[in-house]
Amino acid sequence: DVKVTQSSRYLVKRTGEKVFLECVQDMDHENMFWYRQDPGLGLRLIYFSYDVKMKEKGDIPEGYSVSREKKERFSLILESASTNQTSMYLCASSFESTGYEQYFGPGTRLTVT
Amino acid sequence: QKEVEQNSGPLSVPEGAIASLNCTYSDRGSQSFFWYRQYSGKSPELIMSIYSNGDKEDGRFTAQLNKASQYVSLLIRDSQPSDSATYLCAVTGISYDYKLSFGAGTTVTVRA
């Protein structure tokens, strides 16, 4: 079974703090993704990566950056957290040979106060 | 026009009935189609993948794909209260095969 893990289930941070969310997958997947999910807005893609050190902006990259130094790990960074970044953050991974079906981690519910 | 549209919910069905969920997509070049189930407060879980026209069955779930009409559907037979969740339709795009477009989801409630 594909296993995608995220560093925290719940996180509370203060406005202006730098926040790191980590995601690790154990299936040697090429592609990794960061989404946020808010009520009424659905899943929105923040960033994705199709290879180590490669990254592409998604639909809402502002205020975020990412890092992928190793194939199994994809980090999302909030440079200066703001209250409008309070959300559920979901990491996913996929592989070409399985038709690009994405497998999600359990999610991190981030609250910025 | 949204890339992926799902029938608006919520959808309420009695236990044992068939729940029918529909999804249309705008990108004629899409090749891969997925259904995810998401329980409240949890992350999406892949339940069905379909790549060619026709039906694909897995237990009580049947996915149907019609590329000419650009729609994909999910049938849940013998619905159970444990099927109560939001179901997300996802489709690959032309520009990046690995980037999925998600619908807004349809919430299903199965009444005991």
PDB file of C-alpha atoms in Angstrom:
ATOM      1  CA  ASP A   1       0.000   0.000   0.000  1.00  0.00           C
ATOM      2  CA  VAL A   2       1.063   3.521  -0.748  1.00  0.00           C
ATOM      3  CA  LYS A   3       1.902   5.432   2.361  1.00  0.00           C
ATOM      4  CA  VAL A   4       1.978   9.219   2.443  1.00  0.00           C
ATOM      5  CA  THR A   5       2.693  10.779   5.805  1.00  0.00           C
ATOM      6  CA  GLN A   6       2.564  14.374   6.943  1.00  0.00           C
ATOM      7  CA  SER A   7       4.546  15.763   9.833  1.00  0.00           C
ATOM      8  CA  SER A   8       1.627  17.027  11.924  1.00  0.00           C
ATOM      9  CA  ARG A   9      -2.130  16.467  12.072  1.00  0.00           C
ATOM     10  CA  TYR A  10      -2.787  19.727  13.857  1.00  0.00           C
ATOM     11  CA  LEU A  11      -0.639  22.833  14.052  1.00  0.00           C
ATOM     12  CA  VAL A  12      -1.207  26.221  15.649  1.00  0.00           C
ATOM     13  CA  LYS A  13       1.094  29.086  14.684  1.00  0.00           C
ATOM     14  CA  ARG A  14       1.201  32.825  15.212  1.00  0.00           C
ATOM     15  CA  THR A  15       0.959  35.447  12.499  1.00  0.00           C
ATOM     16  CA  GLY A  16       4.368  36.168  10.985  1.00  0.00           C
ATOM     17  CA  GLU A  17       5.926  32.848  11.930  1.00  0.00           C
ATOM     18  CA  LYS A  18       7.715  30.724   9.346  1.00  0.00           C
ATOM     19  CA  VAL A  19       5.940  27.397   9.064  1.00  0.00           C
ATOM     20  CA  PHE A  20       7.246  24.137   7.651  1.00  0.00           C
ATOM     21  CA  LEU A  21       4.932  21.328   6.592  1.00  0.00           C
ATOM     22  CA  GLU A  22       6.617  18.094   5.631  1.00  0.00           C
ATOM     23  CA  CYS A  23       5.366  15.241   3.497  1.00  0.00           C
ATOM     24  CA  VAL A  24       7.006  11.870   2.958  1.00  0.00           C
ATOM     25  CA  GLN A  25       5.958   9.085   0.594  1.00  0.00           C
ATOM     26  CA  ASP A  26       7.364   5.583   0.575  1.00  0.00           C
ATOM     27  CA  MET A  27       6.519   4.439  -2.983  1.00  0.00           C
ATOM     28  CA  ASP A  28       9.253   6.111  -5.001  1.00  0.00           C
ATOM     29  CA  HIS A  29       6.669   8.341  -6.693  1.00  0.00           C
ATOM     30  CA  GLU A  30       7.943  10.943  -9.134  1.00  0.00           C
ATOM     31  CA  ASN A  31       5.211  13.484  -8.550  1.00  0.00           C
ATOM     32  CA  MET A  32       4.251  15.203  -5.351  1.00  0.00           C
ATOM     33  CA  PHE A  33       1.646  17.871  -4.662  1.00  0.00           C
ATOM     34  CA  TRP A  34       0.525  20.326  -2.022  1.00  0.00           C
ATOM     35  CA  TYR A  35      -3.124  21.365  -1.827  1.00  0.00           C
ATOM     36  CA  ARG A  36      -5.190  23.376   0.553  1.00  0.00           C
ATOM     37  CA  GLN A  37      -8.833  22.657   1.144  1.00  0.00           C
ATOM     38  CA  ASP A  38     -11.310  25.190   2.472  1.00  0.00           C
ATOM     39  CA  PRO A  39     -15.094  24.881   2.879  1.00  0.00           C
ATOM     40  CA  GLY A  40     -16.864  25.953  -0.292  1.00  0.00           C
ATOM     41  CA  LEU A  41     -13.604  26.345  -2.237  1.00  0.00           C
ATOM     42  CA  GLY A  42     -12.683  22.717  -2.753  1.00  0.00           C
ATOM     43  CA  LEU A  43      -9.164  21.452  -3.326  1.00  0.00           C
ATOM     44  CA  ARG A  44      -6.758  24.063  -4.630  1.00  0.00           C
ATOM     45  CA  LEU A  45      -3.287  23.234  -5.862  1.00  0.00           C
ATOM     46  CA  ILE A  46      -0.501  25.263  -4.300  1.00  0.00           C
ATOM     47  CA  TYR A  47       2.647  23.709  -5.788  1.00  0.00           C
ATOM     48  CA  PHE A  48       3.713  20.466  -7.359  1.00  0.00           C
ATOM     49  CA  SER A  49       6.964  18.722  -8.175  1.00  0.00           C
ATOM     50  CA  TYR A  50       7.635  16.174 -10.901  1.00  0.00           C
ATOM     51  CA  ASP A  51      11.222  15.408  -9.922  1.00  0.00           C
ATOM     52  CA  VAL A  52      13.824  16.127  -7.284  1.00  0.00           C
ATOM     53  CA  LYS A  53      14.619  19.839  -7.132  1.00  0.00           C
ATOM     54  CA  MET A  54      11.913  20.560  -9.731  1.00  0.00           C
ATOM     55  CA  LYS A  55       8.811  22.528  -8.812  1.00  0.00           C
ATOM     56  CA  GLU A  56       5.914  24.169 -10.554  1.00  0.00           C
ATOM     57  CA  LYS A  57       3.437  26.720  -9.282  1.00  0.00           C
ATOM     58  CA  GLY A  58      -0.107  25.607  -8.920  1.00  0.00           C
ATOM     59  CA  ASP A  59      -3.186  27.780  -8.818  1.00  0.00           C
ATOM     60  CA  ILE A  60      -2.503  29.618  -5.548  1.00  0.00           C
ATOM     61  CA  PRO A  61       1.280  29.803  -4.897  1.00  0.00           C
ATOM     62  CA  GLU A  62       1.335  33.265  -3.330  1.00  0.00           C
ATOM     63  CA  GLY A  63       2.692  33.236   0.199  1.00  0.00           C
ATOM     64  CA  TYR A  64       4.100  29.725  -0.138  1.00  0.00           C
ATOM     65  CA  SER A  65       7.314  28.092  -1.262  1.00  0.00           C
ATOM     66  CA  VAL A  66       8.378  24.448  -1.545  1.00  0.00           C
ATOM     67  CA  SER A  67      11.461  22.315  -1.352  1.00  0.00           C
ATOM     68  CA  ARG A  68      12.194  18.881  -2.742  1.00  0.00           C
ATOM     69  CA  GLU A  69      15.749  17.814  -1.990  1.00  0.00           C
ATOM     70  CA  LYS A  70      14.993  14.086  -1.903  1.00  0.00           C
ATOM     71  CA  LYS A  71      12.548  12.110  -4.000  1.00  0.00           C
ATOM     72  CA  GLU A  72      10.479  10.931  -1.062  1.00  0.00           C
ATOM     73  CA  ARG A  73      10.135  14.283   0.705  1.00  0.00           C
ATOM     74  CA  PHE A  74       8.268  17.433  -0.303  1.00  0.00           C
ATOM     75  CA  SER A  75       8.113  20.387   2.042  1.00  0.00           C
ATOM     76  CA  LEU A  76       5.713  23.314   2.022  1.00  0.00           C
ATOM     77  CA  ILE A  77       6.922  26.547   3.581  1.00  0.00           C
ATOM     78  CA  LEU A  78       4.802  29.461   4.685  1.00  0.00           C
ATOM     79  CA  GLU A  79       7.335  32.270   4.742  1.00  0.00           C
ATOM     80  CA  SER A  80       5.309  34.538   7.027  1.00  0.00           C
ATOM     81  CA  ALA A  81       2.092  32.920   8.172  1.00  0.00           C
ATOM     82  CA  SER A  82      -1.093  34.942   7.948  1.00  0.00           C
ATOM     83  CA  THR A  83      -4.576  34.253   9.273  1.00  0.00           C
ATOM     84  CA  ASN A  84      -5.899  33.668   5.745  1.00  0.00           C
ATOM     85  CA  GLN A  85      -3.582  30.670   5.519  1.00  0.00           C
ATOM     86  CA  THR A  86      -5.595  28.867   8.171  1.00  0.00           C
ATOM     87  CA  SER A  87      -6.687  25.764   6.306  1.00  0.00           C
ATOM     88  CA  MET A  88      -6.400  22.022   5.823  1.00  0.00           C
ATOM     89  CA  TYR A  89      -3.201  21.230   3.943  1.00  0.00           C
ATOM     90  CA  LEU A  90      -3.039  18.016   1.969  1.00  0.00           C
ATOM     91  CA  CYS A  91      -0.035  16.366   0.407  1.00  0.00           C
ATOM     92  CA  ALA A  92      -0.346  13.810  -2.405  1.00  0.00           C
ATOM     93  CA  SER A  93       1.922  11.740  -4.608  1.00  0.00           C
ATOM     94  CA  SER A  94       1.530   9.929  -7.918  1.00  0.00           C
ATOM     95  CA  PHE A  95       3.382   7.805 -10.443  1.00  0.00           C
ATOM     96  CA  GLU A  96       3.046   7.550 -14.222  1.00  0.00           C
ATOM     97  CA  SER A  97       2.795   3.767 -14.323  1.00  0.00           C
ATOM     98  CA  THR A  98      -0.364   3.833 -12.187  1.00  0.00           C
ATOM     99  CA  GLY A  99      -2.085   6.372 -14.440  1.00  0.00           C
ATOM    100  CA  TYR A 100      -1.225   9.312 -12.251  1.00  0.00           C
ATOM    101  CA  GLU A 101      -3.739   8.414  -9.563  1.00  0.00           C
ATOM    102  CA  GLN A 102      -2.897  10.528  -6.551  1.00  0.00           C
ATOM    103  CA  TYR A 103      -2.607   9.224  -3.010  1.00  0.00           C
ATOM    104  CA  PHE A 104      -3.168  11.642  -0.196  1.00  0.00           C
ATOM    105  CA  GLY A 105      -1.630  11.985   3.217  1.00  0.00           C
ATOM    106  CA  PRO A 106      -3.830  12.437   6.301  1.00  0.00           C
ATOM    107  CA  GLY A 107      -3.668  16.230   6.117  1.00  0.00           C
ATOM    108  CA  THR A 108      -2.460  18.968   8.444  1.00  0.00           C
ATOM    109  CA  ARG A 109      -5.019  21.320   9.903  1.00  0.00           C
ATOM    110  CA  LEU A 110      -3.156  24.590  10.352  1.00  0.00           C
ATOM    111  CA  THR A 111      -4.529  27.411  12.443  1.00  0.00           C
ATOM    112  CA  VAL A 112      -2.792  30.786  12.305  1.00  0.00           C
ATOM    113  CA  THR A 113      -3.718  33.128  15.139  1.00  0.00           C
TER     114      THR A 113
ATOM    115  CA  GLN B   1     -16.634  27.094 -17.446  1.00  0.00           C
ATOM    116  CA  LYS B   2     -15.143  24.996 -14.689  1.00  0.00           C
ATOM    117  CA  GLU B   3     -12.872  22.182 -15.819  1.00  0.00           C
ATOM    118  CA  VAL B   4     -14.696  19.553 -13.791  1.00  0.00           C
ATOM    119  CA  GLU B   5     -18.309  19.888 -12.702  1.00  0.00           C
ATOM    120  CA  GLN B   6     -20.233  17.559 -10.452  1.00  0.00           C
ATOM    121  CA  ASN B   7     -23.934  17.356  -9.799  1.00  0.00           C
ATOM    122  CA  SER B   8     -24.764  19.604  -6.918  1.00  0.00           C
ATOM    123  CA  GLY B   9     -25.701  17.978  -3.678  1.00  0.00           C
ATOM    124  CA  PRO B  10     -26.378  17.088  -1.143  1.00  0.00           C
ATOM    125  CA  LEU B  11     -27.709  13.736  -2.267  1.00  0.00           C
ATOM    126  CA  SER B  12     -29.809  11.818   0.219  1.00  0.00           C
ATOM    127  CA  VAL B  13     -30.621   8.177  -0.435  1.00  0.00           C
ATOM    128  CA  PRO B  14     -32.221   5.470   1.719  1.00  0.00           C
ATOM    129  CA  GLU B  15     -30.117   2.563   2.875  1.00  0.00           C
ATOM    130  CA  GLY B  16     -30.009  -0.151   0.236  1.00  0.00           C
ATOM    131  CA  ALA B  17     -30.736   2.204  -2.669  1.00  0.00           C
ATOM    132  CA  ILE B  18     -28.462   3.187  -5.544  1.00  0.00           C
ATOM    133  CA  ALA B  19     -26.647   6.505  -5.309  1.00  0.00           C
ATOM    134  CA  SER B  20     -25.789   8.023  -8.685  1.00  0.00           C
ATOM    135  CA  LEU B  21     -23.088  10.663  -8.993  1.00  0.00           C
ATOM    136  CA  ASN B  22     -22.264  12.505 -12.203  1.00  0.00           C
ATOM    137  CA  CYS B  23     -19.267  14.449 -13.380  1.00  0.00           C
ATOM    138  CA  THR B  24     -18.573  16.320 -16.617  1.00  0.00           C
ATOM    139  CA  TYR B  25     -15.226  17.649 -17.762  1.00  0.00           C
ATOM    140  CA  SER B  26     -14.176  20.220 -20.321  1.00  0.00           C
ATOM    141  CA  ASP B  27     -10.786  18.944 -21.518  1.00  0.00           C
ATOM    142  CA  ARG B  28     -11.445  16.542 -24.416  1.00  0.00           C
ATOM    143  CA  GLY B  29      -7.884  15.232 -24.177  1.00  0.00           C
ATOM    144  CA  SER B  30      -8.222  13.948 -20.607  1.00  0.00           C
ATOM    145  CA  GLN B  31      -7.108  10.356 -20.288  1.00  0.00           C
ATOM    146  CA  SER B  32      -7.481   9.314 -16.666  1.00  0.00           C
ATOM    147  CA  PHE B  33     -10.481   9.651 -14.386  1.00  0.00           C
ATOM    148  CA  PHE B  34     -10.766   9.079 -10.676  1.00  0.00           C
ATOM    149  CA  TRP B  35     -13.312   9.024  -7.903  1.00  0.00           C
ATOM    150  CA  TYR B  36     -12.294   9.872  -4.357  1.00  0.00           C
ATOM    151  CA  ARG B  37     -14.276   9.500  -1.174  1.00  0.00           C
ATOM    152  CA  GLN B  38     -13.713  12.006   1.617  1.00  0.00           C
ATOM    153  CA  TYR B  39     -15.159  11.617   5.077  1.00  0.00           C
ATOM    154  CA  SER B  40     -15.650  14.770   7.116  1.00  0.00           C
ATOM    155  CA  GLY B  41     -12.337  15.948   8.552  1.00  0.00           C
ATOM    156  CA  LYS B  42     -10.341  13.312   6.674  1.00  0.00           C
ATOM    157  CA  SER B  43      -8.272  13.318   3.506  1.00  0.00           C
ATOM    158  CA  PRO B  44      -9.534  12.063   0.119  1.00  0.00           C
ATOM    159  CA  GLU B  45      -9.264   8.320  -0.468  1.00  0.00           C
ATOM    160  CA  LEU B  46      -9.056   6.890  -3.975  1.00  0.00           C
ATOM    161  CA  ILE B  47     -11.904   4.455  -4.609  1.00  0.00           C
ATOM    162  CA  MET B  48     -12.062   4.095  -8.398  1.00  0.00           C
ATOM    163  CA  SER B  49      -9.875   4.730 -11.430  1.00  0.00           C
ATOM    164  CA  ILE B  50     -11.132   4.425 -15.003  1.00  0.00           C
ATOM    165  CA  TYR B  51      -9.232   4.993 -18.247  1.00  0.00           C
ATOM    166  CA  SER B  52     -11.350   3.618 -21.099  1.00  0.00           C
ATOM    167  CA  ASN B  53     -14.948   3.976 -22.181  1.00  0.00           C
ATOM    168  CA  GLY B  54     -17.465   1.706 -20.541  1.00  0.00           C
ATOM    169  CA  ASP B  55     -18.107   0.396 -17.083  1.00  0.00           C
ATOM    170  CA  LYS B  56     -15.723  -0.666 -14.364  1.00  0.00           C
ATOM    171  CA  GLU B  57     -17.023  -2.449 -11.320  1.00  0.00           C
ATOM    172  CA  ASP B  58     -15.376  -2.856  -7.926  1.00  0.00           C
ATOM    173  CA  GLY B  59     -17.573  -4.323  -5.262  1.00  0.00           C
ATOM    174  CA  ARG B  60     -20.593  -2.079  -4.789  1.00  0.00           C
ATOM    175  CA  PHE B  61     -19.044   0.695  -6.874  1.00  0.00           C
ATOM    176  CA  THR B  62     -19.373   1.069 -10.648  1.00  0.00           C
ATOM    177  CA  ALA B  63     -17.632   3.800 -12.594  1.00  0.00           C
ATOM    178  CA  GLN B  64     -18.881   4.659 -16.077  1.00  0.00           C
ATOM    179  CA  LEU B  65     -16.921   6.660 -18.643  1.00  0.00           C
ATOM    180  CA  ASN B  66     -18.107   8.204 -21.886  1.00  0.00           C
ATOM    181  CA  LYS B  67     -15.324  10.212 -23.476  1.00  0.00           C
ATOM    182  CA  ALA B  68     -17.427  11.330 -26.435  1.00  0.00           C
ATOM    183  CA  SER B  69     -19.902  12.981 -24.092  1.00  0.00           C
ATOM    184  CA  GLN B  70     -17.157  13.972 -21.640  1.00  0.00           C
ATOM    185  CA  TYR B  71     -18.780  12.543 -18.579  1.00  0.00           C
ATOM    186  CA  VAL B  72     -17.917  10.060 -15.905  1.00  0.00           C
ATOM    187  CA  SER B  73     -20.279   8.713 -13.292  1.00  0.00           C
ATOM    188  CA  LEU B  74     -20.157   6.667 -10.125  1.00  0.00           C
ATOM    189  CA  LEU B  75     -22.894   4.331  -8.974  1.00  0.00           C
ATOM    190  CA  ILE B  76     -22.992   3.080  -5.399  1.00  0.00           C
ATOM    191  CA  ARG B  77     -25.228   0.036  -5.140  1.00  0.00           C
ATOM    192  CA  ASP B  78     -26.821  -1.152  -1.904  1.00  0.00           C
ATOM    193  CA  SER B  79     -25.850   2.122  -0.223  1.00  0.00           C
ATOM    194  CA  GLN B  80     -24.817   1.854   3.405  1.00  0.00           C
ATOM    195  CA  PRO B  81     -24.628   4.537   6.110  1.00  0.00           C
ATOM    196  CA  SER B  82     -20.823   4.159   5.909  1.00  0.00           C
ATOM    197  CA  ASP B  83     -21.023   5.495   2.337  1.00  0.00           C
ATOM    198  CA  SER B  84     -22.077   8.888   3.702  1.00  0.00           C
ATOM    199  CA  ALA B  85     -19.251  11.142   2.566  1.00  0.00           C
ATOM    200  CA  THR B  86     -18.275  13.688  -0.055  1.00  0.00           C
ATOM    201  CA  TYR B  87     -17.281  12.180  -3.399  1.00  0.00           C
ATOM    202  CA  LEU B  88     -14.762  14.011  -5.560  1.00  0.00           C
ATOM    203  CA  CYS B  89     -14.348  13.507  -9.286  1.00  0.00           C
ATOM    204  CA  ALA B  90     -10.827  14.106 -10.636  1.00  0.00           C
ATOM    205  CA  VAL B  91      -9.541  14.237 -14.198  1.00  0.00           C
ATOM    206  CA  THR B  92      -6.071  14.516 -15.734  1.00  0.00           C
ATOM    207  CA  GLY B  93      -5.444  17.411 -18.064  1.00  0.00           C
ATOM    208  CA  ILE B  94      -3.752  17.881 -21.404  1.00  0.00           C
ATOM    209  CA  SER B  95      -0.936  20.167 -20.300  1.00  0.00           C
ATOM    210  CA  TYR B  96       0.345  17.991 -17.479  1.00  0.00           C
ATOM    211  CA  ASP B  97      -0.935  14.435 -17.265  1.00  0.00           C
ATOM    212  CA  TYR B  98       0.066  14.242 -13.646  1.00  0.00           C
ATOM    213  CA  LYS B  99      -1.872  17.309 -12.606  1.00  0.00           C
ATOM    214  CA  LEU B 100      -5.442  16.502 -11.626  1.00  0.00           C
ATOM    215  CA  SER B 101      -8.425  18.800 -11.844  1.00  0.00           C
ATOM    216  CA  PHE B 102     -10.927  18.162  -9.056  1.00  0.00           C
ATOM    217  CA  GLY B 103     -14.621  18.798  -8.971  1.00  0.00           C
ATOM    218  CA  ALA B 104     -16.174  20.544  -6.002  1.00  0.00           C
ATOM    219  CA  GLY B 105     -17.588  17.270  -4.722  1.00  0.00           C
ATOM    220  CA  THR B 106     -21.028  15.837  -4.075  1.00  0.00           C
ATOM    221  CA  THR B 107     -22.039  15.089  -0.514  1.00  0.00           C
ATOM    222  CA  VAL B 108     -23.973  11.858  -0.100  1.00  0.00           C
ATOM    223  CA  THR B 109     -26.036  11.018   2.952  1.00  0.00           C
ATOM    224  CA  VAL B 110     -27.386   7.489   3.318  1.00  0.00           C
ATOM    225  CA  ARG B 111     -30.472   7.376   5.573  1.00  0.00           C
ATOM    226  CA  ALA B 112     -30.790   4.308   7.749  1.00  0.00           C
TER     227      ALA B 112
END
